[in-house]
PDB file of C-alpha atoms and ligand atoms in Angstrom:
ATOM      1  CA  UNK A  65      86.202 -19.305 115.313  1.00 52.00           C
ATOM      2  CA  UNK A  66      89.434 -17.241 116.820  1.00 55.00           C
ATOM      3  CA  UNK A  67      90.376 -16.330 113.227  1.00 59.00           C
ATOM      4  CA  UNK A  68      87.060 -15.119 112.186  1.00 57.00           C
ATOM      5  CA  UNK A  69      86.971 -12.798 115.236  1.00 60.00           C
ATOM      6  CA  UNK A  70      90.324 -11.474 114.473  1.00 56.00           C
ATOM      7  CA  UNK A  71      89.549 -11.001 110.791  1.00 58.00           C
ATOM      8  CA  UNK A  72      86.410  -9.240 111.758  1.00 62.00           C
ATOM      9  CA  UNK A  73      88.144  -6.757 114.502  1.00 58.00           C
ATOM     10  CA  UNK A  74      91.006  -6.184 111.975  1.00 61.00           C
ATOM     11  CA  UNK A  75      87.757  -5.439 109.448  1.00 58.00           C
ATOM     12  CA  UNK A  76      86.075  -2.823 111.665  1.00 60.00           C
ATOM     13  CA  UNK A  77      89.671  -1.203 112.298  1.00 58.00           C
ATOM     14  CA  UNK A  78      90.355  -0.781 108.824  1.00 58.00           C
ATOM     15  CA  UNK A  79      86.726   0.800 108.015  1.00 56.00           C
ATOM     16  CA  UNK A  80      87.093   3.268 111.268  1.00 58.00           C
ATOM     17  CA  UNK A  81      90.437   4.338 109.852  1.00 57.00           C
ATOM     18  CA  UNK A  82      88.727   4.894 106.097  1.00 53.00           C
ATOM     19  CA  UNK A  83      85.899   6.986 107.749  1.00 51.00           C
ATOM     20  CA  UNK A  84      88.573   9.078 109.986  1.00 52.00           C
ATOM     21  CA  UNK A  85      90.716   9.706 106.721  1.00 55.00           C
ATOM     22  CA  UNK A  86      87.368  10.813 104.445  1.00 61.00           C
ATOM     23  CA  UNK A  87      86.019  13.394 107.235  1.00 84.00           C
ATOM     24  CA  UNK A  88      85.909  14.412 110.914  1.00 95.00           C
ATOM     25  CA  UNK A  89      83.115  16.008 112.488  1.00 97.00           C
ATOM     26  CA  UNK A  90      83.091  17.251 116.269  1.00 98.00           C
ATOM     27  CA  UNK A  91      80.111  19.164 117.757  1.00 98.00           C
ATOM     28  CA  UNK A  92      79.647  20.837 120.958  1.00 98.00           C
ATOM     29  CA  UNK A  93      77.262  23.059 123.004  1.00 98.00           C
ATOM     30  CA  UNK A  94      78.603  26.612 124.437  1.00 98.00           C
ATOM     31  CA  UNK A  95      78.773  26.658 128.124  1.00 98.00           C
ATOM     32  CA  UNK A  96      77.575  30.016 129.760  1.00 98.00           C
ATOM     33  CA  UNK A  97      80.195  31.751 131.766  1.00 98.00           C
ATOM     34  CA  UNK A  98      80.837  34.666 134.202  1.00 98.00           C
ATOM     35  CA  UNK A  99      76.919  34.698 134.959  1.00 98.00           C
ATOM     36  CA  UNK A 100      75.520  35.537 131.410  1.00 98.00           C
ATOM     37  CA  UNK A 101      73.025  33.473 129.351  1.00 98.00           C
ATOM     38  CA  UNK A 102      75.660  32.727 126.456  1.00 98.00           C
ATOM     39  CA  UNK A 103      74.206  29.589 124.460  1.00 98.00           C
ATOM     40  CA  UNK A 104      74.523  28.146 121.416  1.00 98.00           C
ATOM     41  CA  UNK A 105      76.811  25.438 119.321  1.00 98.00           C
ATOM     42  CA  UNK A 106      79.740  25.192 117.430  1.00 98.00           C
ATOM     43  CA  UNK A 107      81.045  22.507 115.178  1.00 98.00           C
ATOM     44  CA  UNK A 108      84.209  21.667 113.608  1.00 98.00           C
ATOM     45  CA  UNK A 109      84.346  19.423 110.347  1.00 98.00           C
ATOM     46  CA  UNK A 110      87.586  18.406 108.625  1.00 98.00           C
ATOM     47  CA  UNK A 111      87.861  17.542 104.797  1.00 97.00           C
ATOM     48  CA  UNK A 112      91.124  16.597 103.434  1.00 96.00           C
ATOM     49  CA  UNK A 113      93.550  19.387 104.962  1.00 96.00           C
ATOM     50  CA  UNK A 114      90.775  21.853 105.545  1.00 98.00           C
ATOM     51  CA  UNK A 115      88.898  22.309 108.877  1.00 98.00           C
ATOM     52  CA  UNK A 116      85.851  24.219 108.699  1.00 98.00           C
ATOM     53  CA  UNK A 117      84.284  25.790 112.139  1.00 98.00           C
ATOM     54  CA  UNK A 118      80.587  26.704 111.975  1.00 98.00           C
ATOM     55  CA  UNK A 119      79.467  28.911 115.305  1.00 98.00           C
ATOM     56  CA  UNK A 120      76.020  30.050 116.223  1.00 98.00           C
ATOM     57  CA  UNK A 121      75.867  31.674 119.513  1.00 98.00           C
ATOM     58  CA  UNK A 122      72.931  33.181 121.430  1.00 98.00           C
ATOM     59  CA  UNK A 123      72.492  35.001 124.495  1.00 98.00           C
ATOM     60  CA  UNK A 124      75.401  37.878 123.725  1.00 98.00           C
ATOM     61  CA  UNK A 125      75.273  41.801 124.242  1.00 98.00           C
ATOM     62  CA  UNK A 126      74.729  43.148 120.563  1.00 98.00           C
ATOM     63  CA  UNK A 127      77.826  44.329 118.702  1.00 98.00           C
ATOM     64  CA  UNK A 128      81.385  42.592 118.741  1.00 98.00           C
ATOM     65  CA  UNK A 129      82.428  39.822 120.753  1.00 98.00           C
ATOM     66  CA  UNK A 130      85.940  37.911 120.183  1.00 98.00           C
ATOM     67  CA  UNK A 131      86.044  34.400 119.659  1.00 98.00           C
ATOM     68  CA  UNK A 132      89.544  32.527 120.559  1.00 98.00           C
ATOM     69  CA  UNK A 133      90.751  29.142 121.022  1.00 98.00           C
ATOM     70  CA  UNK A 134      92.453  29.012 124.108  1.00 98.00           C
ATOM     71  CA  UNK A 135      95.366  26.775 125.692  1.00 98.00           C
ATOM     72  CA  UNK A 136      93.173  24.143 127.914  1.00 98.00           C
ATOM     73  CA  UNK A 137      90.247  22.244 127.305  1.00 98.00           C
ATOM     74  CA  UNK A 138      88.857  23.213 130.966  1.00 98.00           C
ATOM     75  CA  UNK A 139      85.725  25.476 131.593  1.00 98.00           C
ATOM     76  CA  UNK A 140      85.331  24.597 134.962  1.00 98.00           C
ATOM     77  CA  UNK A 141      85.960  27.807 136.110  1.00 98.00           C
ATOM     78  CA  UNK A 142      82.879  30.365 136.743  1.00 98.00           C
ATOM     79  CA  UNK A 143      84.693  33.255 134.850  1.00 98.00           C
ATOM     80  CA  UNK A 144      86.525  30.243 132.460  1.00 98.00           C
ATOM     81  CA  UNK A 145      90.071  31.599 133.356  1.00 98.00           C
ATOM     82  CA  UNK A 146      90.688  27.897 133.717  1.00 98.00           C
ATOM     83  CA  UNK A 147      91.197  27.522 129.753  1.00 98.00           C
ATOM     84  CA  UNK A 148      94.488  29.573 130.314  1.00 98.00           C
ATOM     85  CA  UNK A 149      95.756  31.851 127.475  1.00 98.00           C
ATOM     86  CA  UNK A 150      95.391  31.678 123.819  1.00 98.00           C
ATOM     87  CA  UNK A 151      96.490  28.609 122.351  1.00 98.00           C
ATOM     88  CA  UNK A 152      99.665  29.591 120.822  1.00 98.00           C
ATOM     89  CA  UNK A 153     101.929  26.653 119.778  1.00 98.00           C
ATOM     90  CA  UNK A 154     104.364  28.648 117.854  1.00 97.00           C
ATOM     91  CA  UNK A 155     104.865  31.409 120.368  1.00 97.00           C
ATOM     92  CA  UNK A 156     103.783  34.266 118.398  1.00 98.00           C
ATOM     93  CA  UNK A 157     102.409  37.492 119.435  1.00 98.00           C
ATOM     94  CA  UNK A 158      98.526  37.905 119.291  1.00 98.00           C
ATOM     95  CA  UNK A 159      97.226  39.629 116.215  1.00 98.00           C
ATOM     96  CA  UNK A 160      94.641  39.441 113.526  1.00 98.00           C
ATOM     97  CA  UNK A 161      94.441  36.064 111.989  1.00 98.00           C
ATOM     98  CA  UNK A 162      96.878  35.406 108.816  1.00 96.00           C
ATOM     99  CA  UNK A 163      98.481  39.031 109.618  1.00 97.00           C
ATOM    100  CA  UNK A 164     101.860  39.356 110.468  1.00 96.00           C
ATOM    101  CA  UNK A 165     101.839  37.743 113.971  1.00 97.00           C
ATOM    102  CA  UNK A 166      99.096  35.873 115.207  1.00 98.00           C
ATOM    103  CA  UNK A 167      98.154  32.688 117.881  1.00 98.00           C
ATOM    104  CA  UNK A 168      96.703  29.708 116.387  1.00 98.00           C
ATOM    105  CA  UNK A 169      93.700  30.474 118.274  1.00 98.00           C
ATOM    106  CA  UNK A 170      93.165  33.802 116.978  1.00 98.00           C
ATOM    107  CA  UNK A 171      89.841  33.272 115.163  1.00 98.00           C
ATOM    108  CA  UNK A 172      88.563  36.866 115.341  1.00 98.00           C
ATOM    109  CA  UNK A 173      85.286  38.794 115.990  1.00 98.00           C
ATOM    110  CA  UNK A 174      81.698  37.713 115.432  1.00 98.00           C
ATOM    111  CA  UNK A 175      78.800  40.296 115.507  1.00 98.00           C
ATOM    112  CA  UNK A 176      75.453  39.897 117.457  1.00 98.00           C
ATOM    113  CA  UNK A 177      72.495  41.160 116.116  1.00 98.00           C
ATOM    114  CA  UNK A 178      70.064  43.062 118.678  1.00 98.00           C
ATOM    115  CA  UNK A 179      68.384  39.509 119.884  1.00 98.00           C
ATOM    116  CA  UNK A 180      71.975  38.759 120.987  1.00 98.00           C
ATOM    117  CA  UNK A 181      72.754  35.857 117.945  1.00 98.00           C
ATOM    118  CA  UNK A 182      75.883  35.612 115.925  1.00 98.00           C
ATOM    119  CA  UNK A 183      77.311  33.364 113.181  1.00 98.00           C
ATOM    120  CA  UNK A 184      80.558  32.893 112.117  1.00 98.00           C
ATOM    121  CA  UNK A 185      81.892  30.502 109.754  1.00 98.00           C
ATOM    122  CA  UNK A 186      85.721  29.941 109.551  1.00 98.00           C
ATOM    123  CA  UNK A 187      87.785  27.800 107.442  1.00 98.00           C
ATOM    124  CA  UNK A 188      91.624  26.965 107.502  1.00 98.00           C
ATOM    125  CA  UNK A 189      94.349  24.444 106.515  1.00 98.00           C
ATOM    126  CA  UNK A 190      96.317  25.374 109.632  1.00 98.00           C
ATOM    127  CA  UNK A 191      94.170  23.237 112.023  1.00 98.00           C
ATOM    128  CA  UNK A 192      93.556  19.482 112.152  1.00 98.00           C
ATOM    129  CA  UNK A 193      91.342  17.239 114.132  1.00 98.00           C
ATOM    130  CA  UNK A 194      93.018  14.887 116.085  1.00 97.00           C
ATOM    131  CA  UNK A 195      96.048  14.805 113.900  1.00 96.00           C
ATOM    132  CA  UNK A 196      99.592  14.053 115.404  1.00 96.00           C
ATOM    133  CA  UNK A 197     101.039  17.531 114.874  1.00 97.00           C
ATOM    134  CA  UNK A 198     100.455  19.342 118.207  1.00 96.00           C
ATOM    135  CA  UNK A 199     100.817  22.608 116.421  1.00 98.00           C
ATOM    136  CA  UNK A 200      97.495  21.972 114.258  1.00 98.00           C
ATOM    137  CA  UNK A 201      95.337  19.807 116.352  1.00 98.00           C
ATOM    138  CA  UNK A 202      92.507  21.527 118.034  1.00 98.00           C
ATOM    139  CA  UNK A 203      91.455  18.809 120.233  1.00 98.00           C
ATOM    140  CA  UNK A 204      92.183  19.407 123.851  1.00 98.00           C
ATOM    141  CA  UNK A 205      91.916  23.075 123.785  1.00 98.00           C
ATOM    142  CA  UNK A 206      89.361  25.590 124.977  1.00 98.00           C
ATOM    143  CA  UNK A 207      86.782  27.589 122.662  1.00 98.00           C
ATOM    144  CA  UNK A 208      86.289  31.181 124.322  1.00 98.00           C
ATOM    145  CA  UNK A 209      83.835  33.944 123.180  1.00 98.00           C
ATOM    146  CA  UNK A 210      84.498  36.888 124.868  1.00 98.00           C
ATOM    147  CA  UNK A 211      82.190  39.997 126.288  1.00 98.00           C
ATOM    148  CA  UNK A 212      83.963  42.515 123.995  1.00 98.00           C
ATOM    149  CA  UNK A 213      85.753  42.767 120.547  1.00 98.00           C
ATOM    150  CA  UNK A 214      89.376  41.939 120.072  1.00 98.00           C
ATOM    151  CA  UNK A 215      91.302  44.832 118.964  1.00 98.00           C
ATOM    152  CA  UNK A 216      94.161  42.625 117.223  1.00 98.00           C
ATOM    153  CA  UNK A 217      96.784  44.620 118.983  1.00 97.00           C
ATOM    154  CA  UNK A 218      97.021  44.638 122.716  1.00 98.00           C
ATOM    155  CA  UNK A 219      99.031  41.809 124.100  1.00 98.00           C
ATOM    156  CA  UNK A 220      98.553  38.861 124.546  1.00 97.00           C
ATOM    157  CA  UNK A 221      94.681  39.032 124.793  1.00 97.00           C
ATOM    158  CA  UNK A 222      93.323  41.753 122.417  1.00 98.00           C
ATOM    159  CA  UNK A 223      91.878  43.338 125.158  1.00 98.00           C
ATOM    160  CA  UNK A 224      88.713  41.591 124.573  1.00 98.00           C
ATOM    161  CA  UNK A 225      87.025  41.532 127.810  1.00 98.00           C
ATOM    162  CA  UNK A 226      85.641  38.700 130.101  1.00 98.00           C
ATOM    163  CA  UNK A 227      85.070  35.106 129.007  1.00 98.00           C
ATOM    164  CA  UNK A 228      81.100  34.470 128.648  1.00 98.00           C
ATOM    165  CA  UNK A 229      80.948  31.363 126.453  1.00 98.00           C
ATOM    166  CA  UNK A 230      83.108  28.257 126.875  1.00 99.00           C
ATOM    167  CA  UNK A 231      83.656  24.551 125.210  1.00 98.00           C
ATOM    168  CA  UNK A 232      85.862  22.074 125.957  1.00 98.00           C
ATOM    169  CA  UNK A 233      87.310  20.936 122.311  1.00 98.00           C
ATOM    170  CA  UNK A 234      87.652  17.301 123.242  1.00 95.00           C
TER     171      UNK A 234
HETATM  172 CU1   CU B 450      90.624  34.544 124.252  1.00 51.81          CU
HETATM  173 ZN1   ZN B 451      95.595  35.457 120.645  1.00 51.81          ZN
END
C-alpha cells in the first residue's frame, strides 16, 4: 500500500514535469491604475525556447502607449510605482527591443484605436516562464501599460508618462 502510494506520487510528478517541459501558459487580468479605467488581459505561453505574449488592452486613450516589464510583481501603489523601474537583469541602458541597447522589459509600444482598444503580439527566445535563469525568467516581475509612448531614447524610462495598467506576473 505504501509502495503503491509512493509510486503514484512519483508518476504524478513525472507527468507534471513532462507537461511543464512541453508548454507553459500563464494568464492575467490587467488592473486599472492612476485613476484610469484600463482593463483587458494578457497571456504568456512558452513552447520550447520561445515565449509568446498576447495582450488585449481596453479603456486606453487613443494612440500609442508603452508596454514594459518592470522589476517588481507589486501593483499595490495607486500609480503602480511599486513595480519599480524597468526589468533590467543585464544592467543595460533603456532602448528599443533588440536595438544596440535595451532592457529585458523593453517590449515597445502598442496603439489604441478610437475606442481605446489595443492588441499586441510579441515573441522572443530571450524570456522563459519559470526557468532557473534569472536573466530570462519573467515571473515575479510586473507588466506596465503607460499613459504615453516610449520614445526609445530617454533614460531610463523612455519618457512614457504615468502607469495606467498593471499586472503582477507571478
Ligand atoms: Cu514602463
Ligand atoms: Zn527600459
